[in-house]
Backbone as numpy.savetxt, mean C-alpha at the origin, in Angstrom:
# Nx Ny Nz CAx CAy CAz Cx Cy Cz
4.25 -41.62 -4.44 3.66 -40.35 -4.63 4.28 -39.04 -4.41
4.16 -38.06 -5.05 4.42 -36.84 -5.12 3.81 -35.89 -4.89
4.27 -34.94 -3.66 3.73 -33.96 -3.02 3.87 -32.59 -3.97
3.02 -31.77 -4.25 3.16 -30.58 -5.00 2.49 -29.33 -4.20
3.13 -28.36 -3.94 2.64 -27.29 -3.56 2.74 -25.76 -4.25
1.25 -25.21 -4.42 1.17 -24.23 -5.18 1.75 -22.94 -4.67
2.31 -23.05 -3.21 2.78 -21.75 -2.73 4.10 -21.03 -3.25
3.81 -20.17 -4.00 5.17 -19.39 -4.84 6.10 -19.17 -3.79
7.06 -19.67 -4.25 8.38 -19.12 -3.80 9.19 -17.96 -4.76
9.75 -16.90 -4.29 10.37 -15.75 -4.87 11.64 -16.11 -5.05
12.33 -15.67 -6.06 13.70 -15.64 -6.22 14.25 -14.53 -5.56
15.62 -15.01 -5.10 16.33 -13.51 -4.57 16.17 -12.22 -5.41
15.94 -11.14 -4.78 15.73 -9.73 -5.25 14.39 -9.64 -5.77
13.26 -10.71 -5.81 12.20 -10.56 -6.15 11.28 -10.22 -4.91
10.25 -9.26 -5.07 9.30 -9.05 -4.01 8.07 -9.27 -4.23
7.07 -9.71 -3.15 5.74 -9.92 -3.31 5.09 -8.66 -3.39
5.59 -7.68 -2.73 4.86 -6.30 -2.82 6.11 -5.44 -3.24
5.98 -4.84 -4.43 6.96 -3.80 -4.93 6.26 -2.34 -5.16
7.16 -1.71 -4.70 6.83 0.19 -4.78 6.93 0.25 -6.39
5.84 0.94 -6.80 6.03 1.49 -8.42 6.43 2.96 -8.24
7.67 3.32 -8.58 7.83 4.62 -7.95 6.93 5.76 -9.33
6.68 6.77 -8.72 5.73 7.72 -9.55 6.79 8.59 -10.28
6.54 8.48 -11.55 7.51 9.36 -12.21 7.44 11.04 -12.11
8.54 11.59 -11.96 8.55 12.90 -11.84 7.78 13.58 -10.86
7.51 12.84 -9.67 6.78 13.22 -8.47 7.70 14.01 -7.67
7.51 15.19 -7.13 8.49 16.14 -6.28 8.24 15.46 -5.12
9.15 15.64 -4.10 9.32 14.98 -2.82 7.95 15.12 -1.76
7.66 16.44 -2.21 6.32 16.85 -1.43 5.10 15.92 -1.57
5.19 15.34 -2.77 3.97 14.52 -3.38 4.27 13.11 -3.11
5.38 13.03 -2.53 5.73 11.44 -2.07 5.05 11.45 -0.38
5.58 10.08 -0.04 5.14 9.68 1.33 6.20 8.51 1.55
6.74 8.61 2.83 7.84 7.75 3.21 6.86 6.32 3.72
7.66 5.24 3.26 6.91 4.02 3.55 8.04 2.74 3.93
7.35 2.02 4.90 7.92 0.67 5.24 7.44 -0.50 4.75
7.95 -1.60 4.19 7.30 -2.47 3.77 8.00 -3.81 4.68
7.03 -4.52 5.36 7.65 -5.24 6.09 7.08 -7.09 5.73
7.45 -8.05 6.17 7.21 -9.49 5.89 6.98 -10.27 7.18
5.99 -11.02 7.24 6.06 -11.98 8.39 5.82 -13.36 7.31
5.59 -14.56 8.40 5.38 -15.79 7.60 4.04 -15.78 6.92
3.09 -14.91 7.42 1.59 -15.20 7.02 1.02 -13.98 6.43
2.03 -12.86 6.33 1.50 -11.37 5.87 2.59 -10.18 5.62
2.14 -9.36 4.57 2.94 -8.28 4.57 2.53 -7.19 4.93
3.13 -6.05 5.60 2.63 -4.84 6.00 3.35 -3.66 5.39
2.43 -2.80 4.95 2.83 -1.54 4.50 2.46 -0.19 5.51
3.71 0.53 5.95 3.16 1.52 6.70 3.46 2.72 5.95
2.84 3.71 6.03 3.02 5.02 5.23 2.88 6.12 6.15
3.55 6.94 6.03 3.56 8.33 6.52 2.76 9.44 6.01
1.45 9.47 6.72 0.57 10.88 5.94 0.48 11.66 7.14
1.34 12.46 7.63 1.12 13.43 8.45 0.11 14.36 8.16
-0.58 14.60 9.16 -1.68 15.81 9.29 -3.00 15.29 8.36
-2.93 13.99 7.77 -3.97 13.33 7.00 -5.17 12.75 8.09
-6.45 12.79 7.56 -7.22 12.00 8.28 -7.40 10.67 7.45
-8.42 9.71 8.01 -9.02 8.80 7.20 -9.66 9.20 6.01
-10.61 9.99 6.07 -11.29 10.57 5.16 -10.46 11.26 3.94
-9.13 11.59 4.27 -8.26 12.27 3.07 -7.76 10.96 2.23
-7.82 9.80 2.64 -7.25 8.78 1.89 -8.23 7.66 1.14
-7.50 7.62 0.14 -8.14 6.24 -0.74 -7.57 5.17 -1.06
-8.07 3.71 -1.07 -7.16 2.72 -1.29 -7.89 1.93 -2.37
-7.34 1.67 -3.71 -8.21 1.02 -4.71 -6.83 -0.08 -5.05
-7.77 -1.42 -5.38 -6.99 -2.25 -6.02 -7.48 -2.45 -7.50
-6.50 -2.39 -8.32 -6.92 -2.66 -9.93 -5.96 -3.43 -10.23
-6.26 -4.78 -10.63 -5.90 -6.11 -10.92 -4.57 -6.29 -9.85
-3.46 -6.41 -10.34 -2.46 -6.44 -9.27 -1.65 -5.29 -8.73
-2.40 -4.09 -8.79 -1.75 -2.94 -8.19 -2.68 -2.50 -7.20
-2.10 -1.94 -6.00 -2.61 -1.55 -4.97 -2.26 0.03 -5.18
-3.29 1.04 -5.31 -3.03 2.46 -5.24 -3.34 3.00 -3.92
-2.65 3.78 -3.64 -2.92 4.64 -2.37 -2.93 6.11 -2.82
-4.05 6.88 -2.60 -4.02 8.37 -2.87 -4.72 9.16 -1.75
-3.98 10.47 -1.55 -4.29 11.13 -0.59 -4.54 12.62 -0.78
-5.34 13.24 -0.29 -5.50 14.72 -0.85 -5.75 15.62 0.62
-5.01 16.50 0.43 -5.23 17.68 1.72 -5.40 19.05 1.11
-6.18 19.62 1.37 -6.66 21.24 1.14 -6.65 21.85 2.33
-6.27 23.19 2.56 -6.22 23.93 3.69 -7.25 25.26 3.35
-8.42 25.21 4.36 -9.29 26.68 4.23 -9.20 27.35 5.21
-9.17 28.52 4.72 -9.19 30.04 5.71 -10.39 29.94 6.23
-10.27 30.11 7.99 -11.57 30.50 8.77 -12.16 31.61 8.18
-13.47 31.77 8.46 -14.19 32.99 7.86 -13.76 34.26 8.74
-13.58 35.28 7.95 -13.26 36.56 8.67 -11.82 37.01 8.37
-10.93 35.82 7.97 -9.57 35.79 7.66 -8.99 36.22 6.64
-8.01 36.86 5.87 -7.59 37.06 4.74 -6.03 36.76 4.57
-5.46 36.08 3.86 -4.19 35.82 3.68 -3.37 37.22 3.39
-2.26 37.12 4.00 -1.12 38.14 3.84 -0.25 37.49 2.93
-0.04 36.12 3.28 1.14 35.18 2.35 0.34 33.82 2.45
0.49 33.15 1.41 -0.08 31.82 1.38 1.01 31.03 0.47
1.50 29.97 1.18 2.81 28.87 0.85 1.92 27.71 0.80
1.02 27.65 1.76 0.52 26.26 2.21 -0.88 26.00 1.67
-1.21 25.53 0.55 -2.39 25.47 -0.65 -2.99 23.89 -0.36
-2.24 23.06 -0.05 -2.76 21.60 0.08 -1.52 20.72 -0.96
-2.10 19.66 -0.77 -1.05 18.66 -1.43 -1.88 17.21 -1.85
-1.22 16.61 -2.87 -1.84 15.02 -3.11 -0.91 14.23 -3.23
-1.22 13.07 -3.00 -0.05 12.23 -2.68 -0.53 10.70 -3.32
0.30 10.05 -4.30 0.07 8.75 -4.75 1.04 7.94 -5.01
0.75 6.73 -4.24 1.62 5.59 -4.31 0.90 4.47 -4.93
1.98 3.76 -5.59 1.26 2.44 -6.29 2.53 1.31 -5.76
1.72 0.07 -5.51 2.40 -1.12 -5.10 1.80 -2.15 -5.89
3.00 -2.74 -6.68 2.53 -4.07 -7.37 2.74 -5.05 -6.59
1.42 -6.09 -6.70 1.28 -7.05 -5.80 1.29 -8.51 -6.49
2.21 -9.17 -5.98 2.46 -10.38 -6.35 1.10 -11.57 -6.42
1.32 -12.64 -7.03 0.26 -13.52 -6.72 -0.04 -14.35 -5.35
1.25 -14.13 -4.51 1.16 -14.58 -3.17 0.22 -13.61 -2.21
-0.21 -12.68 -2.85 -1.32 -11.88 -1.95 -2.89 -12.32 -2.05
-3.40 -12.59 -0.97 -4.82 -12.69 -0.92 -5.43 -11.49 -0.72
-5.89 -10.83 -2.09 -5.97 -9.42 -2.08 -7.65 -9.24 -1.57
-8.10 -10.14 -1.42 -9.93 -10.22 -0.88 -9.44 -9.67 0.76
-8.40 -10.17 1.20 -8.20 -10.23 3.16 -7.22 -8.90 3.15
-7.23 -8.02 2.49 -6.29 -6.62 2.72 -7.18 -5.74 3.72
-6.52 -5.40 4.62 -7.14 -4.33 5.46 -6.32 -3.20 5.81
-6.95 -2.19 6.31 -6.19 -1.08 6.32 -6.62 -0.07 7.56
-5.80 0.43 8.25 -6.07 1.24 9.19 -5.29 2.41 9.34
-5.81 3.61 9.87 -4.99 5.04 9.68 -5.38 5.69 11.09
-3.95 5.92 11.71 -3.78 6.41 13.29 -2.76 7.41 13.21
-3.16 8.50 13.76 -2.23 9.46 13.95 -1.04 9.74 12.92
-1.81 9.91 11.80 -1.07 10.00 10.33 -0.21 8.94 9.76
-0.46 7.70 10.55 0.21 6.44 9.85 -0.74 5.45 9.14
-0.68 5.46 8.03 -1.74 4.48 7.40 -0.68 3.02 7.45
-1.50 1.97 7.80 -0.96 0.54 8.03 -1.78 -0.26 7.09
-1.24 -0.93 6.15 -2.03 -1.67 5.07 -1.77 -3.37 5.29
-2.45 -4.23 5.80 -2.20 -5.45 5.95 -2.59 -6.21 4.72
-1.32 -6.95 4.06 -1.65 -7.83 3.03 -1.42 -9.30 3.38
-2.73 -10.09 3.66 -2.28 -11.64 4.08 -1.95 -12.27 2.79
-1.14 -13.19 3.09 -0.50 -14.07 1.91 -1.67 -15.18 1.73
-1.52 -15.99 0.67 -2.41 -17.10 0.36 -1.87 -18.42 1.16
-2.72 -19.07 1.36 -2.50 -20.32 2.34 -1.68 -21.21 1.29
-1.05 -21.86 1.61 -0.40 -23.02 0.70 -1.15 -23.99 0.34
-1.17 -24.41 -0.59 -2.10 -25.58 -0.89 -1.35 -26.80 -1.43
-1.66 -27.87 -0.86 -0.72 -29.09 -1.18 -2.00 -30.40 -1.37
-1.49 -30.92 -2.43 -2.38 -32.04 -3.00 -1.19 -33.21 -3.49
-2.07 -34.30 -3.57 -1.17 -35.49 -3.96 -1.45 -35.87 -5.41
-0.51 -36.22 -6.21 -0.43 -36.80 -7.58 -0.17 -38.19 -7.46
-1.07 -38.79 -8.04 -1.07 -40.37 -8.19 -0.09 -40.78 -9.82
0.78 -41.53 -9.34 1.69 -41.85 -10.43 1.22 -43.37 -11.20
1.16 -43.01 -12.48 0.25 -44.13 -13.19 1.39 -45.22 -13.60
């Protein structure tokens, strides 16, 4: 009997969660990230200081995780600007997900300007092959 597992193994230098760089994005339109891995999941930590949960949008398109955030600043009534440098900003980050990620199980949490996205791995599947 031969046992086969469909749990993919990644070659050295290959990642199951890969950051897709934004072309020509200025530094203030990017956000710092950490990507970590455990035996059963990946974790993306993204710094989004000053942003609320309602300012952030996460979308999965095929094998791409898209994180978009937008913040605008409004002047309280009765005030007038003498100088305006802080108008708002938009951030977009893309992550290419491999087939080891269970996309339906992805969860996200936002707390104190830190977005944490949990990406569970697919469970390994082992089956038996009869030899004729």
